PDB file of C-alpha atoms in Angstrom:
ATOM      1  CA  ASP A 109     -61.804  50.035  66.192  1.00 69.00           C
ATOM      2  CA  GLN A 110     -63.518  46.890  67.465  1.00 80.00           C
ATOM      3  CA  GLN A 111     -66.662  46.300  65.458  1.00 92.00           C
ATOM      4  CA  VAL A 112     -67.645  43.244  67.509  1.00 95.00           C
ATOM      5  CA  LYS A 113     -67.218  43.343  71.274  1.00 96.00           C
ATOM      6  CA  GLN A 114     -67.507  40.693  73.919  1.00 97.00           C
ATOM      7  CA  ASN A 115     -67.049  42.623  77.121  1.00 92.00           C
ATOM      8  CA  SER A 116     -66.854  39.680  79.502  1.00 95.00           C
ATOM      9  CA  PRO A 117     -63.520  37.853  79.208  1.00 95.00           C
ATOM     10  CA  SER A 118     -64.840  35.046  81.399  1.00 97.00           C
ATOM     11  CA  LEU A 119     -68.037  33.711  82.928  1.00 97.00           C
ATOM     12  CA  SER A 120     -68.526  31.048  85.586  1.00 97.00           C
ATOM     13  CA  VAL A 121     -71.875  29.207  85.825  1.00 97.00           C
ATOM     14  CA  GLN A 122     -73.149  26.322  87.935  1.00 97.00           C
ATOM     15  CA  GLU A 123     -73.926  23.111  86.075  1.00 97.00           C
ATOM     16  CA  GLY A 124     -77.628  22.915  85.220  1.00 97.00           C
ATOM     17  CA  ARG A 125     -78.126  26.675  85.296  1.00 97.00           C
ATOM     18  CA  ILE A 126     -78.477  29.059  82.362  1.00 98.00           C
ATOM     19  CA  SER A 127     -75.358  30.554  80.748  1.00 98.00           C
ATOM     20  CA  ILE A 128     -75.817  33.894  79.002  1.00 98.00           C
ATOM     21  CA  LEU A 129     -73.033  35.211  76.800  1.00 98.00           C
ATOM     22  CA  ASN A 130     -73.288  38.710  75.378  1.00 98.00           C
ATOM     23  CA  CYS A 131     -72.003  40.405  72.257  1.00 98.00           C
ATOM     24  CA  ASP A 132     -72.301  43.964  70.941  1.00 97.00           C
ATOM     25  CA  TYR A 133     -71.565  45.261  67.468  1.00 97.00           C
ATOM     26  CA  THR A 134     -71.185  48.706  65.941  1.00 95.00           C
ATOM     27  CA  ASN A 135     -71.450  48.160  62.176  1.00 91.00           C
ATOM     28  CA  SER A 136     -75.066  48.480  61.009  1.00 90.00           C
ATOM     29  CA  MET A 137     -74.120  46.691  57.762  1.00 88.00           C
ATOM     30  CA  PHE A 138     -73.764  43.371  59.602  1.00 90.00           C
ATOM     31  CA  ASP A 139     -76.724  41.192  58.782  1.00 88.00           C
ATOM     32  CA  TYR A 140     -75.607  37.713  59.791  1.00 88.00           C
ATOM     33  CA  PHE A 141     -74.255  36.667  63.155  1.00 91.00           C
ATOM     34  CA  LEU A 142     -72.621  33.474  64.318  1.00 91.00           C
ATOM     35  CA  TRP A 143     -71.431  31.893  67.532  1.00 95.00           C
ATOM     36  CA  TYR A 144     -68.429  29.599  67.570  1.00 94.00           C
ATOM     37  CA  LYS A 145     -67.093  27.473  70.394  1.00 96.00           C
ATOM     38  CA  LYS A 146     -63.389  26.760  70.792  1.00 94.00           C
ATOM     39  CA  TYR A 147     -61.678  24.129  72.918  1.00 93.00           C
ATOM     40  CA  PRO A 148     -57.919  24.354  73.598  1.00 88.00           C
ATOM     41  CA  ALA A 149     -55.758  23.030  70.740  1.00 84.00           C
ATOM     42  CA  GLU A 150     -58.745  22.877  68.396  1.00 89.00           C
ATOM     43  CA  GLY A 151     -60.135  25.237  65.787  1.00 91.00           C
ATOM     44  CA  PRO A 152     -63.411  27.105  66.391  1.00 93.00           C
ATOM     45  CA  THR A 153     -66.541  25.001  65.863  1.00 92.00           C
ATOM     46  CA  PHE A 154     -69.735  26.517  64.517  1.00 89.00           C
ATOM     47  CA  LEU A 155     -72.526  26.536  67.088  1.00 93.00           C
ATOM     48  CA  ILE A 156     -75.488  28.590  65.917  1.00 93.00           C
ATOM     49  CA  SER A 157     -76.270  31.565  63.701  1.00 90.00           C
ATOM     50  CA  ILE A 158     -78.965  34.152  63.189  1.00 92.00           C
ATOM     51  CA  SER A 159     -79.946  36.351  60.302  1.00 89.00           C
ATOM     52  CA  SER A 160     -80.927  39.970  60.864  1.00 90.00           C
ATOM     53  CA  ILE A 161     -84.463  39.233  59.673  1.00 90.00           C
ATOM     54  CA  LYS A 162     -85.007  37.178  62.828  1.00 92.00           C
ATOM     55  CA  ASP A 163     -84.772  38.030  66.500  1.00 94.00           C
ATOM     56  CA  LYS A 164     -84.404  34.504  67.827  1.00 96.00           C
ATOM     57  CA  ASN A 165     -83.000  31.176  66.703  1.00 95.00           C
ATOM     58  CA  GLU A 166     -83.024  27.945  68.692  1.00 96.00           C
ATOM     59  CA  ASP A 167     -81.072  24.747  68.342  1.00 94.00           C
ATOM     60  CA  GLY A 168     -81.493  22.318  71.205  1.00 96.00           C
ATOM     61  CA  ARG A 169     -80.001  23.799  74.358  1.00 97.00           C
ATOM     62  CA  PHE A 170     -78.692  26.841  72.476  1.00 97.00           C
ATOM     63  CA  THR A 171     -80.705  29.961  71.686  1.00 98.00           C
ATOM     64  CA  VAL A 172     -79.406  33.159  70.134  1.00 97.00           C
ATOM     65  CA  PHE A 173     -81.302  36.427  70.545  1.00 97.00           C
ATOM     66  CA  LEU A 174     -80.731  39.458  68.341  1.00 97.00           C
ATOM     67  CA  ASN A 175     -81.730  43.027  69.266  1.00 97.00           C
ATOM     68  CA  LYS A 176     -80.983  45.067  66.157  1.00 95.00           C
ATOM     69  CA  SER A 177     -81.953  48.419  67.620  1.00 95.00           C
ATOM     70  CA  ALA A 178     -79.475  47.911  70.467  1.00 96.00           C
ATOM     71  CA  LYS A 179     -76.930  46.189  68.181  1.00 96.00           C
ATOM     72  CA  HIS A 180     -76.737  43.409  70.721  1.00 97.00           C
ATOM     73  CA  LEU A 181     -76.937  39.654  70.620  1.00 97.00           C
ATOM     74  CA  SER A 182     -76.799  37.009  73.271  1.00 98.00           C
ATOM     75  CA  LEU A 183     -76.322  33.261  73.439  1.00 98.00           C
ATOM     76  CA  HIS A 184     -78.291  31.315  76.016  1.00 98.00           C
ATOM     77  CA  ILE A 185     -77.286  27.792  77.010  1.00 98.00           C
ATOM     78  CA  VAL A 186     -79.878  25.874  79.033  1.00 97.00           C
ATOM     79  CA  PRO A 187     -79.098  23.759  80.943  1.00 97.00           C
ATOM     80  CA  SER A 188     -75.347  24.299  81.121  1.00 98.00           C
ATOM     81  CA  GLN A 189     -73.224  21.150  81.069  1.00 97.00           C
ATOM     82  CA  PRO A 190     -69.547  20.558  81.935  1.00 96.00           C
ATOM     83  CA  GLY A 191     -68.759  19.939  78.245  1.00 95.00           C
ATOM     84  CA  ASP A 192     -69.876  23.495  77.505  1.00 97.00           C
ATOM     85  CA  SER A 193     -66.724  24.821  79.190  1.00 97.00           C
ATOM     86  CA  ALA A 194     -64.884  26.501  76.301  1.00 97.00           C
ATOM     87  CA  VAL A 195     -64.180  29.903  74.769  1.00 97.00           C
ATOM     88  CA  TYR A 196     -67.177  31.294  72.888  1.00 98.00           C
ATOM     89  CA  PHE A 197     -66.707  33.710  70.013  1.00 97.00           C
ATOM     90  CA  CYS A 198     -69.313  35.955  68.491  1.00 96.00           C
ATOM     91  CA  ALA A 199     -68.751  36.790  64.797  1.00 93.00           C
ATOM     92  CA  ALA A 200     -70.590  38.972  62.307  1.00 92.00           C
ATOM     93  CA  THR A 201     -70.616  39.600  58.583  1.00 86.00           C
ATOM     94  CA  PRO A 202     -72.453  41.541  55.925  1.00 80.00           C
ATOM     95  CA  ARG A 203     -73.590  38.454  54.020  1.00 67.00           C
ATOM     96  CA  TRP A 204     -73.944  40.387  50.794  1.00 62.00           C
ATOM     97  CA  ASP A 205     -70.152  40.653  50.887  1.00 58.00           C
ATOM     98  CA  SER A 206     -69.005  37.987  48.459  1.00 53.00           C
ATOM     99  CA  ASN A 207     -66.021  36.981  50.541  1.00 58.00           C
ATOM    100  CA  TYR A 208     -68.192  36.487  53.617  1.00 64.00           C
ATOM    101  CA  GLN A 209     -65.479  37.924  55.832  1.00 78.00           C
ATOM    102  CA  LEU A 210     -66.152  37.184  59.483  1.00 85.00           C
ATOM    103  CA  ILE A 211     -65.445  39.903  62.042  1.00 89.00           C
ATOM    104  CA  TRP A 212     -64.859  38.354  65.464  1.00 93.00           C
ATOM    105  CA  GLY A 213     -65.122  39.388  69.078  1.00 96.00           C
ATOM    106  CA  ALA A 214     -62.316  38.617  71.518  1.00 95.00           C
ATOM    107  CA  GLY A 215     -64.184  35.702  73.062  1.00 96.00           C
ATOM    108  CA  THR A 216     -65.661  34.814  76.447  1.00 97.00           C
ATOM    109  CA  LYS A 217     -64.280  31.889  78.430  1.00 97.00           C
ATOM    110  CA  LEU A 218     -67.186  29.944  79.901  1.00 98.00           C
ATOM    111  CA  ILE A 219     -66.476  27.766  82.930  1.00 98.00           C
ATOM    112  CA  ILE A 220     -69.188  25.358  84.059  1.00 97.00           C
ATOM    113  CA  LYS A 221     -68.802  24.405  87.701  1.00 96.00           C
ATOM    114  CA  PRO A 222     -69.966  20.932  88.795  1.00 91.00           C
TER     115      PRO A 222
ATOM    116  CA  GLU B  37     -65.520  12.897  54.861  1.00 51.00           C
ATOM    117  CA  THR B  38     -62.292  14.409  56.205  1.00 65.00           C
ATOM    118  CA  GLY B  39     -62.247  17.711  58.053  1.00 86.00           C
ATOM    119  CA  VAL B  40     -59.924  20.666  57.647  1.00 92.00           C
ATOM    120  CA  THR B  41     -56.298  19.834  58.389  1.00 94.00           C
ATOM    121  CA  GLN B  42     -53.345  22.161  58.887  1.00 97.00           C
ATOM    122  CA  SER B  43     -49.609  21.634  59.009  1.00 96.00           C
ATOM    123  CA  PRO B  44     -47.378  22.032  60.823  1.00 97.00           C
ATOM    124  CA  THR B  45     -48.947  22.154  64.288  1.00 95.00           C
ATOM    125  CA  HIS B  46     -46.220  24.317  65.758  1.00 96.00           C
ATOM    126  CA  LEU B  47     -43.413  26.325  64.232  1.00 96.00           C
ATOM    127  CA  ILE B  48     -40.602  28.474  65.621  1.00 97.00           C
ATOM    128  CA  LYS B  49     -38.884  31.009  63.378  1.00 97.00           C
ATOM    129  CA  THR B  50     -36.625  34.024  63.836  1.00 97.00           C
ATOM    130  CA  ARG B  51     -37.225  37.586  62.711  1.00 97.00           C
ATOM    131  CA  GLY B  52     -36.659  38.149  59.007  1.00 97.00           C
ATOM    132  CA  GLN B  53     -37.272  34.543  58.022  1.00 98.00           C
ATOM    133  CA  GLN B  54     -40.022  33.298  55.756  1.00 98.00           C
ATOM    134  CA  VAL B  55     -42.682  30.698  56.607  1.00 98.00           C
ATOM    135  CA  THR B  56     -45.209  28.611  54.694  1.00 98.00           C
ATOM    136  CA  LEU B  57     -48.289  27.183  56.377  1.00 98.00           C
ATOM    137  CA  ARG B  58     -50.523  24.593  54.727  1.00 98.00           C
ATOM    138  CA  CYS B  59     -54.210  23.798  54.800  1.00 97.00           C
ATOM    139  CA  SER B  60     -56.301  21.016  53.304  1.00 94.00           C
ATOM    140  CA  SER B  61     -59.931  21.979  52.947  1.00 89.00           C
ATOM    141  CA  GLN B  62     -62.891  19.819  53.838  1.00 83.00           C
ATOM    142  CA  SER B  63     -64.097  17.529  51.092  1.00 79.00           C
ATOM    143  CA  GLY B  64     -66.455  19.342  48.712  1.00 79.00           C
ATOM    144  CA  HIS B  65     -65.410  22.838  49.805  1.00 83.00           C
ATOM    145  CA  ASN B  66     -63.965  25.204  47.200  1.00 86.00           C
ATOM    146  CA  THR B  67     -63.145  28.222  49.369  1.00 88.00           C
ATOM    147  CA  VAL B  68     -60.421  28.718  51.956  1.00 91.00           C
ATOM    148  CA  SER B  69     -60.103  31.636  54.362  1.00 92.00           C
ATOM    149  CA  TRP B  70     -57.084  32.357  56.549  1.00 95.00           C
ATOM    150  CA  TYR B  71     -57.235  34.043  59.950  1.00 95.00           C
ATOM    151  CA  GLN B  72     -54.630  35.226  62.441  1.00 96.00           C
ATOM    152  CA  GLN B  73     -55.490  34.881  66.124  1.00 95.00           C
ATOM    153  CA  ALA B  74     -53.218  36.717  68.550  1.00 93.00           C
ATOM    154  CA  LEU B  75     -53.251  35.713  72.198  1.00 89.00           C
ATOM    155  CA  GLY B  76     -56.409  36.848  73.981  1.00 87.00           C
ATOM    156  CA  GLN B  77     -58.052  38.112  70.796  1.00 91.00           C
ATOM    157  CA  GLY B  78     -60.520  36.855  68.255  1.00 92.00           C
ATOM    158  CA  PRO B  79     -59.398  35.703  64.813  1.00 93.00           C
ATOM    159  CA  GLN B  80     -58.612  38.437  62.275  1.00 93.00           C
ATOM    160  CA  PHE B  81     -59.359  37.841  58.593  1.00 91.00           C
ATOM    161  CA  ILE B  82     -56.202  37.745  56.438  1.00 94.00           C
ATOM    162  CA  PHE B  83     -57.565  36.736  53.030  1.00 92.00           C
ATOM    163  CA  GLN B  84     -59.705  34.242  51.192  1.00 90.00           C
ATOM    164  CA  TYR B  85     -59.167  32.092  48.125  1.00 91.00           C
ATOM    165  CA  TYR B  86     -61.911  30.890  45.824  1.00 87.00           C
ATOM    166  CA  ARG B  87     -61.151  28.744  42.795  1.00 86.00           C
ATOM    167  CA  GLU B  88     -57.433  29.522  43.037  1.00 90.00           C
ATOM    168  CA  GLU B  89     -57.858  33.312  43.110  1.00 91.00           C
ATOM    169  CA  GLU B  90     -57.723  35.760  45.998  1.00 90.00           C
ATOM    170  CA  ASN B  91     -61.287  36.799  46.784  1.00 85.00           C
ATOM    171  CA  GLY B  92     -60.943  39.440  49.465  1.00 85.00           C
ATOM    172  CA  ARG B  93     -58.261  40.588  51.850  1.00 90.00           C
ATOM    173  CA  GLY B  94     -58.197  42.000  55.355  1.00 89.00           C
ATOM    174  CA  ASN B  95     -55.875  44.650  56.739  1.00 91.00           C
ATOM    175  CA  PHE B  96     -52.617  42.723  56.336  1.00 95.00           C
ATOM    176  CA  PRO B  97     -49.461  43.857  54.468  1.00 96.00           C
ATOM    177  CA  PRO B  98     -48.352  42.327  51.151  1.00 96.00           C
ATOM    178  CA  ARG B  99     -45.722  40.183  52.883  1.00 97.00           C
ATOM    179  CA  PHE B 100     -48.710  37.953  53.736  1.00 98.00           C
ATOM    180  CA  SER B 101     -49.521  36.062  50.568  1.00 97.00           C
ATOM    181  CA  GLY B 102     -51.281  32.873  49.644  1.00 96.00           C
ATOM    182  CA  LEU B 103     -52.050  30.245  47.076  1.00 96.00           C
ATOM    183  CA  GLN B 104     -54.886  27.875  46.388  1.00 95.00           C
ATOM    184  CA  PHE B 105     -54.323  24.704  44.385  1.00 93.00           C
ATOM    185  CA  PRO B 106     -56.663  22.859  41.980  1.00 91.00           C
ATOM    186  CA  ASN B 107     -57.597  20.433  44.770  1.00 89.00           C
ATOM    187  CA  TYR B 108     -58.625  23.512  46.853  1.00 88.00           C
ATOM    188  CA  SER B 109     -55.852  23.083  49.405  1.00 93.00           C
ATOM    189  CA  SER B 110     -54.075  26.298  50.285  1.00 96.00           C
ATOM    190  CA  GLU B 111     -50.847  27.838  51.534  1.00 97.00           C
ATOM    191  CA  LEU B 112     -50.215  30.960  53.567  1.00 98.00           C
ATOM    192  CA  ASN B 113     -46.777  32.515  53.102  1.00 98.00           C
ATOM    193  CA  VAL B 114     -45.344  35.187  55.351  1.00 98.00           C
ATOM    194  CA  ASN B 115     -42.099  36.936  54.389  1.00 97.00           C
ATOM    195  CA  ALA B 116     -39.780  39.022  56.561  1.00 97.00           C
ATOM    196  CA  LEU B 117     -41.272  37.705  59.801  1.00 98.00           C
ATOM    197  CA  GLU B 118     -41.777  40.163  62.650  1.00 97.00           C
ATOM    198  CA  LEU B 119     -42.211  39.460  66.352  1.00 97.00           C
ATOM    199  CA  ASP B 120     -45.881  40.538  66.118  1.00 96.00           C
ATOM    200  CA  ASP B 121     -46.530  37.756  63.622  1.00 97.00           C
ATOM    201  CA  SER B 122     -46.442  35.316  66.532  1.00 97.00           C
ATOM    202  CA  ALA B 123     -49.985  33.961  66.643  1.00 96.00           C
ATOM    203  CA  LEU B 124     -52.272  31.027  65.920  1.00 96.00           C
ATOM    204  CA  TYR B 125     -53.026  30.840  62.206  1.00 97.00           C
ATOM    205  CA  LEU B 126     -56.379  29.342  61.380  1.00 96.00           C
ATOM    206  CA  CYS B 127     -57.620  28.064  58.073  1.00 95.00           C
ATOM    207  CA  ALA B 128     -61.333  27.671  57.350  1.00 92.00           C
ATOM    208  CA  SER B 129     -63.009  26.041  54.390  1.00 89.00           C
ATOM    209  CA  SER B 130     -66.497  26.628  53.074  1.00 83.00           C
ATOM    210  CA  GLY B 131     -68.627  26.183  50.006  1.00 74.00           C
ATOM    211  CA  LYS B 132     -69.635  28.893  47.547  1.00 61.00           C
ATOM    212  CA  GLY B 133     -72.337  28.506  44.956  1.00 47.00           C
ATOM    213  CA  PHE B 134     -72.143  29.669  41.372  1.00 42.00           C
ATOM    214  CA  SER B 135     -74.064  32.811  42.313  1.00 43.00           C
ATOM    215  CA  GLY B 136     -71.098  33.827  44.444  1.00 45.00           C
ATOM    216  CA  VAL B 137     -73.160  33.736  47.603  1.00 47.00           C
ATOM    217  CA  PHE B 138     -71.980  31.583  50.438  1.00 51.00           C
ATOM    218  CA  THR B 139     -74.222  28.688  51.211  1.00 50.00           C
ATOM    219  CA  ASP B 140     -72.199  27.056  53.891  1.00 57.00           C
ATOM    220  CA  THR B 141     -70.677  27.643  57.290  1.00 74.00           C
ATOM    221  CA  GLN B 142     -66.909  28.026  57.650  1.00 82.00           C
ATOM    222  CA  TYR B 143     -65.240  24.941  59.121  1.00 86.00           C
ATOM    223  CA  PHE B 144     -61.944  25.486  60.875  1.00 91.00           C
ATOM    224  CA  GLY B 145     -58.790  23.467  61.184  1.00 94.00           C
ATOM    225  CA  PRO B 146     -56.923  23.182  64.502  1.00 94.00           C
ATOM    226  CA  GLY B 147     -54.470  25.933  63.531  1.00 96.00           C
ATOM    227  CA  THR B 148     -50.705  26.379  63.329  1.00 97.00           C
ATOM    228  CA  ARG B 149     -49.024  28.036  66.292  1.00 96.00           C
ATOM    229  CA  LEU B 150     -46.235  30.285  64.951  1.00 97.00           C
ATOM    230  CA  THR B 151     -43.653  31.724  67.324  1.00 97.00           C
ATOM    231  CA  VAL B 152     -41.246  34.350  66.025  1.00 97.00           C
ATOM    232  CA  LEU B 153     -38.141  34.941  68.150  1.00 96.00           C
TER     233      LEU B 153
END
C-alpha cells in the first residue's frame, strides 16, 4: 500500500521553462511534507518542505504547493536549469511521531533539455 | 563541519552471509535513521537510533539490527542475507531536541550499494 505516490517516473522540460512535479498521498495523518533531490551516486539532498498549516512555501526558484483536501502537493521550479536534472522524491511524515519516520514516493526523474 | 559519511561504498555478498554497514553522522547530530532503497523505488525506513537506543522501526524483520555509539555513529547489521536485500542503504542524521520533537532536517550520506548473489 503506497501512502505516497509520484505517478510520473520521468519528466522532460526545456531549459528556462517551468518544471512541475506532482505527488499524492493517502494518509490523512501526514502533516509535514518534504522534497528531496538526488543525483547519481549521492544521497538525497533536502530541497524544500511545507507544513500542513500552509498551502504554499517558496525558496528561490522552488515553490511547493499543498492541497490538503485533494491530498496533493506539487513542486514548481522556475526557471528550470540544467543543474536541476536529477531524481526528485516527495516524502511525508506525521511530525508528531517522535521518530519522524519519512514515507517516500518512488521519485520522478527530471531531465532539463538545453 | 563534516557531512554524513558511509562505508563501504559497494559490497558484494552471497546468500546466507552477514553484513555490517557503517555511518558517521553529521557533526552535532544525535539521531541516525537507516533506509533501504531498492532499484526504482523510494527509500524505505528501516529504523532509527537516538542516544544509542532504537527509537522506531519500519516493517523489516529482526535480522536487520543496528547500533549507535556514544559519538552518534551507527552500524546496520543484516544477518542471513537474501537476494531481495540487494539495494542501496542510506543513512541519515538529524538533530532532536530534549522535548523529543525533531528540529532539524535529515541529512543523507551517499549510501552503500549492497549486492547479494
